[in-house]
XYZ file of C-alpha atoms in Angstrom:
291
model
C 76.581 -87.673 43.933
C 79.586 -89.969 43.578
C 79.055 -93.135 41.543
C 80.166 -96.333 43.206
C 83.800 -97.182 42.559
C 82.938 -100.020 40.230
C 84.909 -100.584 37.034
C 82.538 -101.121 34.127
C 83.727 -102.994 31.078
C 84.429 -100.631 28.184
C 84.742 -101.681 24.546
C 86.023 -99.059 22.126
C 85.485 -98.998 18.351
C 87.882 -96.707 16.497
C 86.739 -95.198 13.195
C 89.838 -94.312 11.155
C 87.884 -92.166 8.707
C 86.994 -89.626 11.403
C 89.472 -90.552 14.187
C 86.439 -91.103 16.422
C 85.924 -93.709 19.133
C 82.516 -95.187 19.923
C 82.175 -96.946 23.277
C 79.970 -99.667 24.693
C 79.855 -99.508 28.494
C 78.498 -102.536 30.323
C 78.835 -104.824 33.323
C 79.418 -108.114 31.518
C 77.492 -110.361 29.111
C 73.745 -110.180 29.566
C 73.856 -106.807 31.334
C 72.483 -103.390 30.473
C 74.727 -101.093 28.467
C 75.182 -97.586 27.162
C 76.611 -96.650 23.772
C 78.628 -93.428 23.628
C 79.088 -91.341 20.443
C 78.112 -93.782 17.651
C 79.418 -92.903 14.171
C 77.413 -92.799 10.945
C 79.646 -93.399 7.922
C 79.468 -90.549 5.418
C 81.058 -90.164 2.000
C 81.401 -86.395 1.434
C 82.123 -86.857 -2.262
C 78.855 -88.687 -2.909
C 76.751 -87.343 -0.048
C 75.964 -90.933 0.898
C 75.546 -92.420 4.372
C 76.136 -96.033 5.409
C 76.268 -98.094 8.575
C 79.457 -100.154 8.540
C 80.906 -98.557 11.683
C 77.618 -98.689 13.577
C 77.032 -102.295 12.545
C 80.248 -103.330 14.329
C 78.816 -101.875 17.526
C 75.444 -103.520 16.924
C 77.124 -106.882 16.370
C 79.113 -106.580 19.621
C 75.995 -105.715 21.619
C 74.087 -108.656 20.195
C 76.993 -111.096 20.596
C 77.198 -110.229 24.284
C 73.435 -110.229 24.840
C 73.524 -106.642 26.088
C 70.445 -104.489 26.568
C 70.899 -100.897 25.369
C 69.417 -98.408 27.812
C 71.175 -95.235 26.659
C 72.730 -93.850 23.480
C 74.808 -90.978 24.806
C 76.140 -88.019 22.841
C 78.898 -85.986 24.491
C 78.080 -82.975 22.277
C 76.918 -82.002 18.790
C 79.954 -83.286 16.925
C 81.572 -81.288 14.121
C 83.707 -84.093 12.718
C 81.293 -86.967 12.174
C 77.598 -87.649 11.766
C 75.809 -89.426 14.590
C 74.430 -92.925 14.063
C 72.208 -92.653 17.149
C 68.864 -93.073 15.295
C 70.160 -96.107 13.404
C 71.520 -97.717 16.570
C 68.218 -97.059 18.324
C 66.305 -98.654 15.443
C 68.454 -101.786 15.757
C 68.862 -102.083 19.519
C 66.499 -99.726 21.333
C 67.607 -97.301 24.011
C 67.113 -93.589 24.645
C 69.147 -90.929 22.836
C 70.468 -88.330 25.261
C 72.690 -85.254 25.303
C 73.371 -82.325 27.636
C 70.581 -79.799 28.085
C 72.661 -76.951 26.655
C 72.206 -78.459 23.187
C 69.432 -75.867 22.927
C 72.082 -73.119 22.862
C 73.802 -74.831 19.947
C 70.516 -75.319 18.116
C 69.731 -71.609 18.382
C 73.070 -70.620 16.860
C 73.030 -73.099 14.020
C 69.382 -72.732 13.071
C 70.345 -69.250 11.982
C 73.600 -70.247 10.294
C 71.878 -72.970 8.255
C 68.557 -71.100 7.898
C 66.755 -74.271 8.933
C 63.065 -74.834 8.322
C 60.769 -72.592 10.415
C 59.369 -75.480 12.442
C 62.800 -76.743 13.527
C 62.409 -76.867 17.308
C 64.922 -75.144 19.581
C 63.978 -77.042 22.745
C 66.093 -80.181 22.305
C 62.987 -82.317 21.868
C 64.635 -84.192 18.987
C 66.435 -86.107 21.743
C 64.759 -88.537 24.128
C 66.383 -86.974 27.186
C 68.354 -83.834 28.043
C 70.758 -84.216 30.956
C 71.365 -81.527 33.557
C 74.704 -80.989 35.250
C 75.256 -83.460 38.119
C 72.203 -85.481 37.096
C 72.320 -89.123 38.160
C 71.345 -91.928 35.792
C 71.513 -95.704 35.749
C 72.824 -98.224 33.243
C 71.406 -101.350 34.810
C 73.433 -101.841 38.007
C 75.932 -99.170 36.995
C 75.518 -95.675 38.383
C 76.365 -92.620 36.294
C 76.667 -88.878 36.707
C 76.671 -85.941 34.284
C 79.600 -83.532 34.307
C 78.972 -80.319 32.365
C 82.273 -79.454 30.652
C 81.701 -76.616 28.138
C 84.396 -74.731 26.264
C 84.848 -76.723 23.085
C 81.122 -76.150 22.560
C 78.498 -74.699 24.943
C 76.821 -78.088 25.258
C 79.654 -80.506 26.054
C 79.114 -83.047 28.817
C 81.193 -85.914 30.158
C 79.619 -89.145 31.362
C 81.009 -90.592 34.586
C 80.032 -94.249 34.953
C 81.756 -95.952 37.862
C 85.478 -95.244 37.566
C 85.219 -94.461 33.823
C 84.649 -90.988 32.377
C 83.830 -90.381 28.723
C 85.198 -86.899 28.178
C 84.080 -86.115 24.630
C 86.381 -83.551 22.992
C 87.313 -81.752 26.204
C 90.590 -83.647 26.531
C 92.714 -85.678 24.135
C 95.509 -88.082 24.955
C 98.305 -86.373 26.944
C 100.590 -85.985 23.920
C 97.792 -84.326 21.888
C 96.353 -81.958 24.501
C 92.905 -80.374 24.396
C 90.078 -79.468 22.040
C 89.806 -76.304 19.975
C 87.584 -73.485 21.212
C 86.914 -71.445 18.077
C 83.578 -72.946 17.060
C 80.477 -70.771 17.677
C 79.962 -70.589 21.429
C 83.395 -72.018 22.257
C 85.610 -70.352 24.858
C 89.155 -71.163 25.965
C 88.748 -69.828 29.505
C 85.659 -71.979 29.948
C 87.458 -75.019 28.573
C 90.297 -74.532 31.048
C 87.802 -74.638 33.916
C 86.231 -77.778 32.452
C 89.596 -79.534 32.188
C 90.333 -78.701 35.816
C 86.973 -80.159 36.823
C 87.865 -83.420 35.106
C 91.403 -83.444 36.466
C 90.136 -82.961 40.018
C 88.632 -86.453 39.934
C 90.512 -89.265 41.736
C 93.912 -89.903 40.103
C 93.075 -93.485 39.155
C 89.896 -92.468 37.276
C 89.931 -93.844 33.742
C 89.408 -91.243 31.023
C 88.142 -92.260 27.574
C 88.715 -89.900 24.650
C 86.229 -89.276 21.844
C 89.092 -88.948 19.348
C 92.747 -89.671 18.916
C 95.042 -87.870 16.501
C 98.297 -89.660 17.333
C 101.787 -88.399 16.607
C 103.547 -90.401 13.929
C 105.581 -92.357 16.471
C 102.735 -94.078 18.328
C 99.676 -96.211 17.670
C 96.118 -95.033 18.185
C 95.174 -94.932 21.871
C 92.135 -93.567 23.634
C 92.292 -94.520 27.335
C 94.313 -92.699 29.969
C 93.909 -91.651 33.614
C 93.524 -88.442 35.557
C 97.015 -88.952 36.994
C 98.564 -89.345 33.536
C 96.789 -86.245 32.239
C 97.819 -84.138 35.224
C 101.434 -85.195 34.808
C 101.828 -85.178 31.041
C 99.061 -83.379 29.117
C 100.930 -80.955 26.889
C 98.274 -78.240 27.293
C 96.863 -78.606 30.825
C 99.325 -80.536 32.990
C 99.592 -79.397 36.589
C 101.219 -75.986 36.757
C 99.714 -74.569 33.563
C 97.825 -71.396 34.439
C 94.542 -70.281 32.966
C 96.266 -67.292 31.367
C 98.913 -69.456 29.706
C 96.334 -71.950 28.507
C 94.063 -69.301 26.991
C 96.992 -67.673 25.194
C 98.177 -71.036 23.811
C 94.701 -72.151 22.780
C 93.927 -68.842 21.069
C 97.162 -68.914 19.069
C 96.723 -72.534 18.082
C 93.064 -72.249 17.125
C 93.889 -69.400 14.752
C 95.981 -71.823 12.676
C 93.400 -74.636 12.400
C 91.214 -75.349 9.399
C 87.546 -76.218 9.837
C 86.876 -79.968 10.158
C 86.112 -81.622 6.824
C 82.620 -82.713 7.883
C 81.543 -79.782 10.061
C 78.820 -78.533 7.699
C 76.906 -81.787 7.220
C 77.681 -83.006 10.745
C 76.405 -80.146 12.866
C 73.101 -79.616 11.060
C 72.316 -83.326 11.394
C 73.687 -83.832 14.898
C 71.574 -81.028 16.378
C 68.622 -83.107 15.118
C 69.798 -86.077 17.240
C 71.239 -87.646 14.091
C 68.077 -87.469 12.012
C 68.468 -86.305 8.422
C 66.778 -83.020 7.445
C 63.177 -83.402 6.278
C 62.866 -84.540 2.697
C 61.827 -81.908 0.173
C 59.080 -82.190 -2.458
C 61.118 -84.655 -4.528
C 61.566 -87.011 -1.581
C 65.276 -86.203 -1.131
C 66.855 -84.812 2.055
C 69.479 -82.087 1.584
C 72.334 -80.861 3.772
C 72.928 -77.142 3.349
C 76.313 -75.551 2.685
C 76.306 -71.919 3.916
C 78.830 -69.973 1.854
C 81.336 -67.553 3.359
C 79.937 -67.886 6.880
C 82.298 -70.047 8.962
């Protein structure tokens, strides 16, 4: 399936605390929309959540009289908590992610020793997308591209001429995502990047994050042509062998993301907090000496 070559309107909201971009994809005021990767604010020092970032998205949707049909997660993020349940409570819509989230749930249920009745079937989400599945955002047609490697569950959302790539690719001068999380694989990521870079050259690519060099401003939109010409990790001519060697060396030098421990155990629940304990308080677990 190839979505019609329509150019949806895309509004990005950059969260400087986590370097994350949330997107609203729509076809003009009064139309249906999808929200991609909404951010829940989290203070790791106090263990407190808030909704300032998500409220900016909510305000934009309401100001433009948009109807939310989908709240789309590209993967179970390790660098921020998802605001999907809060956005749904304010605006409606269905929370969706790729079907391989079940693989991630199985790994992390063990790491976090989650409650026995934590389900491993992805049913915390309203919908699980299969590779190449077609979906609609009002008059806009979309398609699922399964792009694992960073995690086993990563998907990209192709809506018209816009593709929301998650962490698979970064801006050309930043490169690609790490592959050393549980279930990650550099060879698999290389194949996923080539799938994305085989799309038409003019296809717009929207990053989930930007970590800009000191000499440029934050940016999060590029094209297939720009990535193929200039991506420092996977430009045309880079072999799988060279990429895997580079990625393996680089990943060995990286620290874990600051918010990986609270983020993953909440994001595999579709953004819901863990069940409250007898005192009415929900707790995020910190497994010691595991990651």
